[in-house]
Coordinates of C-alpha atoms and ligand atoms in Angstrom, one line a residue:
X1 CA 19.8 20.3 -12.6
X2 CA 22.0 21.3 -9.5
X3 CA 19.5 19.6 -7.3
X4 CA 20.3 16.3 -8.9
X5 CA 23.6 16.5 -9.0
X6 CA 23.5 17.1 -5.4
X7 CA 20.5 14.3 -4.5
X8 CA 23.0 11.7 -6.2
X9 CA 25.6 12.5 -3.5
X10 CA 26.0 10.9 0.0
X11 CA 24.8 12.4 2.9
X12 CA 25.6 11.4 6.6
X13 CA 23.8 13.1 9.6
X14 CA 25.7 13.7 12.5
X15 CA 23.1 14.3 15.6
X16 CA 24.7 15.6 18.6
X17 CA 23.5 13.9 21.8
X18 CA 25.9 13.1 24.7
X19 CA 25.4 16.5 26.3
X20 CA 23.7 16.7 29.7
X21 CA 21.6 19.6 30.0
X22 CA 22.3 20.7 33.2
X23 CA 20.0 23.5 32.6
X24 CA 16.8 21.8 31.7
X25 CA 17.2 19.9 35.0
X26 CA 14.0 21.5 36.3
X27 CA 12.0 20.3 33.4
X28 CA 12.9 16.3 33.1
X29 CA 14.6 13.8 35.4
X30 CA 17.6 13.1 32.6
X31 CA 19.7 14.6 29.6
X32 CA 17.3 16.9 28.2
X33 CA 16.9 15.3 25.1
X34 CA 15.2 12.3 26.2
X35 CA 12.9 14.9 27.5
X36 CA 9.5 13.5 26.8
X37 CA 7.2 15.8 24.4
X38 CA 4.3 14.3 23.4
X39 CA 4.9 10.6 24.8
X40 CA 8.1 10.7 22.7
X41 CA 11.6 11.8 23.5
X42 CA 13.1 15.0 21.8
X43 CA 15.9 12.7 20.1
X44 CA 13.0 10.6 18.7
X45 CA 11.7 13.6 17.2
X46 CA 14.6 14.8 16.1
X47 CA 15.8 11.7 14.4
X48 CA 12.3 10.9 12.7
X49 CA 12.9 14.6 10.7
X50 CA 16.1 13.4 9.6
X51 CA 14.4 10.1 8.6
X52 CA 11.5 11.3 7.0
X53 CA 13.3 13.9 5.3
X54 CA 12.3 13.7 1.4
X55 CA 15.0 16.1 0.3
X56 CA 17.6 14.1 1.2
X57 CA 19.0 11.4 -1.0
X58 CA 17.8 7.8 -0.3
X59 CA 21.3 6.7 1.0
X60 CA 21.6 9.3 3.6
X61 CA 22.4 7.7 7.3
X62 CA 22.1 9.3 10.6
X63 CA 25.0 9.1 13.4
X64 CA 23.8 9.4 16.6
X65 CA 26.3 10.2 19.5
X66 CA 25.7 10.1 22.6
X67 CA 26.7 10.1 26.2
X68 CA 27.5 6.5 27.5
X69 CA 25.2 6.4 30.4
X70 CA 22.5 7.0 27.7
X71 CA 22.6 4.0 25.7
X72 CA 19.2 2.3 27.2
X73 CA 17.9 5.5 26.6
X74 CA 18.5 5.7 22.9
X75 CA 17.2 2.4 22.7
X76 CA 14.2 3.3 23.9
X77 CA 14.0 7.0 21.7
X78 CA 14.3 4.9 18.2
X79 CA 12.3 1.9 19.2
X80 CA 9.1 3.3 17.7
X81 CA 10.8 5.1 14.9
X82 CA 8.8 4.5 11.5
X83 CA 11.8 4.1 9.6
X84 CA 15.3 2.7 10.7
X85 CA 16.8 2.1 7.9
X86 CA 19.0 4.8 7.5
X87 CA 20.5 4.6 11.3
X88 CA 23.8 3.9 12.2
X89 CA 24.0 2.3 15.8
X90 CA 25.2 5.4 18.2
X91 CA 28.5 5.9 19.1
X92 CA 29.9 6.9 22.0
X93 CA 30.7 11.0 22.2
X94 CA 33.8 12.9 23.7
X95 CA 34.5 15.3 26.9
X96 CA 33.1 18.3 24.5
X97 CA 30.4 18.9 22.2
X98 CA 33.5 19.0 19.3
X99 CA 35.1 16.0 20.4
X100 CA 31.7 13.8 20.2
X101 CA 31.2 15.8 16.8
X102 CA 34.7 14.3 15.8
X103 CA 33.4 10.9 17.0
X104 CA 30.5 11.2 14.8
X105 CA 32.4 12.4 11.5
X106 CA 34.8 9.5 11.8
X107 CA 31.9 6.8 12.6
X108 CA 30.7 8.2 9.1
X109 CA 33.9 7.8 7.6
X110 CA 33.3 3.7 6.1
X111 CA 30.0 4.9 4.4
X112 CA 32.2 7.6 2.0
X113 CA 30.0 11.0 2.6
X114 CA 30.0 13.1 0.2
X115 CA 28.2 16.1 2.4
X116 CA 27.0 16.1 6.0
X117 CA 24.9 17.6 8.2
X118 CA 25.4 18.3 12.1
X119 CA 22.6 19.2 14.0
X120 CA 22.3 19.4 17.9
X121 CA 19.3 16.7 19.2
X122 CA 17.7 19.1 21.1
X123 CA 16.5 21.1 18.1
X124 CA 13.2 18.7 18.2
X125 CA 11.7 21.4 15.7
X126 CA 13.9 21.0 12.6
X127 CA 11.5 22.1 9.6
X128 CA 12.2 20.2 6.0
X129 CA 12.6 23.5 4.6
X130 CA 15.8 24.3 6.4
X131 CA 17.5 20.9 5.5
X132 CA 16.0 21.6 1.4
X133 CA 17.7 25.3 2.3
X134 CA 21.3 23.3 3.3
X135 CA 21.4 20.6 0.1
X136 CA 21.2 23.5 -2.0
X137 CA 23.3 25.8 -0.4
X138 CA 26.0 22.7 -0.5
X139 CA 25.8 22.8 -3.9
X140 CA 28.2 25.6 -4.2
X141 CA 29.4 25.9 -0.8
X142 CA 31.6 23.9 1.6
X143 CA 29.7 25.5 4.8
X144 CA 26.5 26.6 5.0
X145 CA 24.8 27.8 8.1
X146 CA 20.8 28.5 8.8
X147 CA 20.3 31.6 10.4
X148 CA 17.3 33.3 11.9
X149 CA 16.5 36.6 11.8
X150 CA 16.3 38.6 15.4
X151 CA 13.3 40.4 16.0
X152 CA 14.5 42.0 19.0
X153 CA 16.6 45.1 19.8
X154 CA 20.5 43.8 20.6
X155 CA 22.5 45.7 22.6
X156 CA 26.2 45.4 23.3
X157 CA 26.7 45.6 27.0
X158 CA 29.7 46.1 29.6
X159 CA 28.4 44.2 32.9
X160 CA 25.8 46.2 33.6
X161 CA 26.4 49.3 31.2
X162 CA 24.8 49.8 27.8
X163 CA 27.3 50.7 25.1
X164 CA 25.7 50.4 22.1
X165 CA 22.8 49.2 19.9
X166 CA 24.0 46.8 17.1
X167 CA 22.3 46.8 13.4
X168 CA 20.3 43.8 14.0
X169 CA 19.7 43.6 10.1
X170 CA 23.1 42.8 9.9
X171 CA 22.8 40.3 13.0
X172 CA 21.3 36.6 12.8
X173 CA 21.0 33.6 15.1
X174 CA 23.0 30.7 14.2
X175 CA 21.2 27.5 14.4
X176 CA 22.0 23.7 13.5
X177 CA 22.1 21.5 11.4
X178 CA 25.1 23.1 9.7
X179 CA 26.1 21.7 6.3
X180 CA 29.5 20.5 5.0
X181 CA 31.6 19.3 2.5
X182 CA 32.3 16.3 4.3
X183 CA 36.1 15.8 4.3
X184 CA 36.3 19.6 4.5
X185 CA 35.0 19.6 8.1
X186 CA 36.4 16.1 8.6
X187 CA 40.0 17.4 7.9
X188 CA 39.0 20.7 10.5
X189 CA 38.2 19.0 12.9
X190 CA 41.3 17.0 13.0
X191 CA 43.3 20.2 12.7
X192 CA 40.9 21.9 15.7
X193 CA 41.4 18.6 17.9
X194 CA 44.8 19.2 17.8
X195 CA 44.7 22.7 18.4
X196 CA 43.6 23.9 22.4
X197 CA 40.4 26.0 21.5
X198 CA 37.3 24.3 22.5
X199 CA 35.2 25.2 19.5
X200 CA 30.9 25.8 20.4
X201 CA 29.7 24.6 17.1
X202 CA 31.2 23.5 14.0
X203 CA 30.6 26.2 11.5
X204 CA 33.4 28.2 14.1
X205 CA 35.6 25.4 13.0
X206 CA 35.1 26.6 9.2
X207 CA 35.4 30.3 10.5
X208 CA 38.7 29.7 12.3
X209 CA 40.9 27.9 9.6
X210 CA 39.4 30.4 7.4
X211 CA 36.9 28.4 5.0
X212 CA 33.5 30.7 3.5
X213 CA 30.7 30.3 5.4
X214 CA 26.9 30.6 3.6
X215 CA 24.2 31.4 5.2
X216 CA 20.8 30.0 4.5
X217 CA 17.1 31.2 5.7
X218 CA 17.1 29.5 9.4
X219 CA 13.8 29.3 11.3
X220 CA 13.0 30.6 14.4
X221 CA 10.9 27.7 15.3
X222 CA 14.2 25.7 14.9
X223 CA 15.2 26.5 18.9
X224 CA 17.1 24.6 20.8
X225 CA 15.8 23.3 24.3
X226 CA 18.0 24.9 26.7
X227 CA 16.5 25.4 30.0
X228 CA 13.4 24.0 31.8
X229 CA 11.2 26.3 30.1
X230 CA 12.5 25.9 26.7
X231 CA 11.0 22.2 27.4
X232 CA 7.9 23.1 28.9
X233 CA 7.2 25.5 25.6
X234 CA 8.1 22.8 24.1
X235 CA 5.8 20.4 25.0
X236 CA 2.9 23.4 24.3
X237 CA 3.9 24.1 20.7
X238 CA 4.1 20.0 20.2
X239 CA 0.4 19.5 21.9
X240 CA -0.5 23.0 19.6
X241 CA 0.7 20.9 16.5
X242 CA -1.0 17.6 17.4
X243 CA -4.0 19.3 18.1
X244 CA -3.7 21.0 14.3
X245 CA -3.5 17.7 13.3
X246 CA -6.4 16.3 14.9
X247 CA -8.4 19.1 13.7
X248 CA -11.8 18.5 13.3
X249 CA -13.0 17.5 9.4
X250 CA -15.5 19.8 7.9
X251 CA -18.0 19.2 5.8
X252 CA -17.8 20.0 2.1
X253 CA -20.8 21.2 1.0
X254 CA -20.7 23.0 -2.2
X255 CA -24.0 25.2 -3.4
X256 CA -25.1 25.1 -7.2
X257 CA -27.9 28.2 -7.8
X258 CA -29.3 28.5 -11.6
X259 CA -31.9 30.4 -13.3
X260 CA -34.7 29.5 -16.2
X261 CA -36.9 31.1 -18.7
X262 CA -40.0 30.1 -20.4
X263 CA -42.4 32.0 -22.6
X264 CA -45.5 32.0 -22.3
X265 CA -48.8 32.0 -24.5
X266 CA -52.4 31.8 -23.6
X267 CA -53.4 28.3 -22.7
X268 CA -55.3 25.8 -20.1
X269 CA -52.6 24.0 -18.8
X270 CA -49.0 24.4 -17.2
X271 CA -46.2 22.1 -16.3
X272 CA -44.2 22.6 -12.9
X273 CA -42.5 20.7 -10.3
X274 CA -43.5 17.9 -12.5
X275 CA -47.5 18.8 -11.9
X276 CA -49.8 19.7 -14.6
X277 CA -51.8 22.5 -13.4
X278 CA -54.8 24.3 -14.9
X279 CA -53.5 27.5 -15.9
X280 CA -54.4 30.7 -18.1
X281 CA -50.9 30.3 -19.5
X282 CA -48.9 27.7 -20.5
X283 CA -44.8 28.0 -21.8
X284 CA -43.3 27.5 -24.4
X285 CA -40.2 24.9 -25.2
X286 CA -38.5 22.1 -26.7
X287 CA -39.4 20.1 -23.6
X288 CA -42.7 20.4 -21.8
X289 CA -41.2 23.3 -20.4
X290 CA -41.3 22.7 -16.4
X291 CA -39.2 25.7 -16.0
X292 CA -39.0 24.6 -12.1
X293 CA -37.7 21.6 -12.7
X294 CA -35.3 23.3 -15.4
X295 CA -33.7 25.3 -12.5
X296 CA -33.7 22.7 -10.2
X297 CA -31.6 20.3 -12.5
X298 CA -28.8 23.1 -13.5
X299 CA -28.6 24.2 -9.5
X300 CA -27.5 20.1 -8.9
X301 CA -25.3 20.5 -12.1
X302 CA -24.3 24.1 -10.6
X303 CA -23.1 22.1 -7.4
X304 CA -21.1 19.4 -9.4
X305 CA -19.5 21.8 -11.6
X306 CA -20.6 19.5 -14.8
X307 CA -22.2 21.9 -17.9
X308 CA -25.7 22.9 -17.4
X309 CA -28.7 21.0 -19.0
X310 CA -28.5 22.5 -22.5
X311 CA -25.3 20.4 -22.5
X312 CA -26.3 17.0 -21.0
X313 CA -30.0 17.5 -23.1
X314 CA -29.2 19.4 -26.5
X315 CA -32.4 21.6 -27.3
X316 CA -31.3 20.3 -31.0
X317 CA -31.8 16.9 -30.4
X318 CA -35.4 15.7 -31.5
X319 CA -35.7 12.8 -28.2
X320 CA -36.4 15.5 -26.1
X321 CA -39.2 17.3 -27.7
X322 CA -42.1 17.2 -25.3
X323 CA -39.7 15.3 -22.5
X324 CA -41.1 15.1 -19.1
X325 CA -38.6 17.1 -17.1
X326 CA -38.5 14.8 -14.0
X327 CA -36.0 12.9 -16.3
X328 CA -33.9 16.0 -16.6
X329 CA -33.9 16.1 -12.3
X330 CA -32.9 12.4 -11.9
X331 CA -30.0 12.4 -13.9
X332 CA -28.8 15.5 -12.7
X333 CA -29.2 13.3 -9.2
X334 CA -27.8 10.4 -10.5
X335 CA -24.5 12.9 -11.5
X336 CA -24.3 13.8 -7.8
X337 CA -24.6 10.0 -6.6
X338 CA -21.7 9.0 -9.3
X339 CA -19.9 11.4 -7.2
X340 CA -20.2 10.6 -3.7
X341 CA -22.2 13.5 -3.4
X342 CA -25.6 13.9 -1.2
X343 CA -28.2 16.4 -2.4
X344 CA -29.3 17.6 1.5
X345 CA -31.6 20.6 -0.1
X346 CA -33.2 21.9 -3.4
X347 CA -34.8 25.2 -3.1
X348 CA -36.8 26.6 -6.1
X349 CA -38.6 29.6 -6.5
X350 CA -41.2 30.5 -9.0
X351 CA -41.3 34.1 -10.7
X352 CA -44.9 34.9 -12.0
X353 CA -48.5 36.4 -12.2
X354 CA -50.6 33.5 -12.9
X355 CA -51.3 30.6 -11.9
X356 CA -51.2 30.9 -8.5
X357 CA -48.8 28.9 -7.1
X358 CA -49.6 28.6 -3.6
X359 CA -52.3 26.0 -3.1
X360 CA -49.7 23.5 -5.2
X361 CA -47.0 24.4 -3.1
X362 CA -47.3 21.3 -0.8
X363 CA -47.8 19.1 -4.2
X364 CA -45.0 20.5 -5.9
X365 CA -42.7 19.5 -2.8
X366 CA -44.4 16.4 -2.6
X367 CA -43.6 15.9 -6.3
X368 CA -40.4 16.6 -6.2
X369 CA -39.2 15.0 -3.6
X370 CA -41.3 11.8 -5.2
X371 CA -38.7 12.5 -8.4
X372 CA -35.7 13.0 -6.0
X373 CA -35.6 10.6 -3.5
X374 CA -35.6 13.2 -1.0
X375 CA -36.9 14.0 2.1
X376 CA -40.1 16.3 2.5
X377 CA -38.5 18.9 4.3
X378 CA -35.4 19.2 1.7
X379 CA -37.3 20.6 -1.2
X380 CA -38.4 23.9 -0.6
X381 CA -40.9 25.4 -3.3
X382 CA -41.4 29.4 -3.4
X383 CA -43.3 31.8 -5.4
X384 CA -43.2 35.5 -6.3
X385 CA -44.9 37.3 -8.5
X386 CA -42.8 40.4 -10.3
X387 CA -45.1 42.9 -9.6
X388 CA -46.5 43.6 -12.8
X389 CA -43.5 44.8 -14.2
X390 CA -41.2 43.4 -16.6
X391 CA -41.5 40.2 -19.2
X392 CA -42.7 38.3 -15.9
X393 CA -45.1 41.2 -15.3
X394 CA -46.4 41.1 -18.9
X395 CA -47.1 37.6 -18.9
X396 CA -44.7 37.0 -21.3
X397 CA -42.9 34.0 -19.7
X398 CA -42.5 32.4 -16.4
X399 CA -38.9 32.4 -14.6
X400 CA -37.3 30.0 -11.5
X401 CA -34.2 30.3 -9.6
X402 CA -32.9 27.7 -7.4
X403 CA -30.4 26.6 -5.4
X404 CA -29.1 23.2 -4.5
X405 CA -27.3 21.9 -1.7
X406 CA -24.7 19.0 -2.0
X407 CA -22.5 17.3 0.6
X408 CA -19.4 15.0 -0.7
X409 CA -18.7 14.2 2.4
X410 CA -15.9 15.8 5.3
X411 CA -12.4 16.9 4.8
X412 CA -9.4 18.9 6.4
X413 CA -9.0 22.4 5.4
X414 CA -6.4 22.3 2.4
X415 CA -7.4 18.5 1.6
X416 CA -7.4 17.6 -1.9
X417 CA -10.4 15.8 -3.4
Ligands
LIG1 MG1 -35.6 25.6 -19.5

């Protein structure tokens, strides 16, 4: 409910950029954020967060200011932005990071914000998360600040003397964009210009004239570039990312194993694999029995997740009293083609005393891949007997477990179907 309430409201973006970096000089010929990472500039990436964002309302707009030597250079960092809609042409910033921050806030002024955000450009690894983390923290608040935990020892220090270790639970990195009642900070900043602190962020504003500041999970990702090597990490993590992205599609093969039971009386024939065999035995069921085939049909079914073949062919229902159970097999194949699904193996194997089954194994993989569609050397037919122990060692029925192998295709890890 409070989300909505707060999506309904106006949001402008205020993205710091007229700095020059002096410290990053190492690293990039200009203003470090027109630092190149990844073909693109670190304000383009920084603005496309912003413009992608889908927690922010759909009539936010983004302020960029920026130094006015730079303005071919912003030209160039939004030209191959996906989506412009939402940003303002830049303005021109001040002598200090809070005057161009001042610049900004008024430039918002004529679209009526009801809440903005100031982040520093050269924070090219904004997350979502952090902005969702600000909207609702605005809800109830008139400052809110991400912070980052420290993982590191900090020591307080006098030139080179250690004094003292500070609590670091009680410790946290503050990190931009900081959120704000818009006329709130607005009206601050009027009251800081006017006083003679120069003020490092804007949430010190809020501090100094004594407004509550809340603080909001930050992430330590969220770094800003500061010196030549904060670019050249930079540039690693964003090549890390892209090559994430890239990531190679596996397969998605999904296995379907099943297992079948026929008993058996004394007879002269015996249906498997779809072959009619001589046989001391033959097996009892509704269907002619082919309890090979039987497995082989529930391992597709197994593999596409859709019942079993009591379900698609009801032992109750007359039609398939005596059935040749190659029909069962093709439609369980037909299942698997309906769903973009390849059939790359069927593996059966056959649990008895008699017959023997290997001088019809060639046959019965001949046979089946005849009722398949499938290549030779995808059906695999096996045959065990139980050792003379058991039902299967009695002669009292004949059991098969298979397996099937089906491909539907290649996707990314996490991809939905
Ligand atoms: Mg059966």
């Amino acid at each position: 409910m409070m989300a909505e309430a707060a999506s309904s409201k106006v949001v402008g973006i205020v993205i710091v950029a007229a700095g020059r970096g002096s410290r990053a000089a190492d690293a990039t010929d200009g203003p470090k954020q027109y630092a190149l990472l990844d073909g693109d500039s670190v304000l383009h990436h920084t603005l496309s967060i912003f413009l992608k964002a889908e927690c922010l309302p759909s009539g936010t707009v983004v302020q960029t200011v920026i130094h006015a030597d730079d303005r071919s250079l912003f030209d160039l960092a939004t030209k191959h932005l996906k989506s412009t809609k939402a940003l303002l042409p830049p303005v021109i910033g001040g002598e200090t990071r809070q005057a161009s921050v001042r610049k900004g806030l008024l430039a918002l002024k004529a679209h009526q914000p009801d809440l903005v955000m100031i982040h520093d450009a050269a924070r090219p690894f904004l997350n979502e998360n952090t902005i969702a983390e600000l909207m609702k923290g605005l809800e109830s608040n008139s400052a809110v600040l991400p912070v980052a935990p420290i993982f590191d020892t900090v020591k307080r220090l006098h030139d080179t003397k250690v004094l003292e270790t500070m609590d670091r639970s009680a410790l946290g990195l503050a990190q931009t964009p900081q959120g704000f009642d818009y006329k709130t900070i607005f009206e601050l900043h009027e009251r800081a210009a006017k006083s003679d602190h120069d003020f490092t962020d804007d949430v010190l504003i809020a501090e100094y004239f004594g407004v509550d500041v809340h603080a909001v999970a930050g992430d330590v990702s969220n770094y800003k570039l500061t010196t030549a090597n904060d670019i050249h990490r930079a540039r690693k993590s964003m090549q890390e990312s892209k090559e994430a992205n890239l990531m190679t599609p596996f397969p998605d093969v999904r296995v379907g194993t099943a297992y079948d039971v026929h008993a058996s009386e004394p007879g002269k024939e015996i249906t498997l694999c779809g072959l009619t065999l001589p046989s001391p035995v033959s097996l009892i069921g509704h269907s002619d029995a082919d309890v090979a085939l039987h497995a082989l049909t529930d391992a597709v079914l197994g593999a596409l997740a859709d019942g079993d073949i009591g379900s698609h062919f009801p032992p109750s229902e007359e039609r398939w009293r005596g059935a040749a159970s190659d029909q069962f097999l093709i439609h369980a194949m037909d299942r698997a083609k309906a769903r973009g699904a390849v059939v790359t193996m069927l593996d059966v194997t056959i649990i008895c005393e008699a017959p023997k089954i290997g001088p019809h194994r060639d046959a019965m993989r001949k046979k089946i891949a005849e009722i398949t569609g499938l290549e030779l050397e995808r059906v695999a037919v096996k045959a065990t007997t139980n050792e003379k122990i058991g039902f299967v060692g009695r002669e009292e029925g004949i059991a098969a477990t298979a397996s099937a192998t089906l491909v539907f295709g290649s996707k990314l890890v996490g991809e939905k179907s």
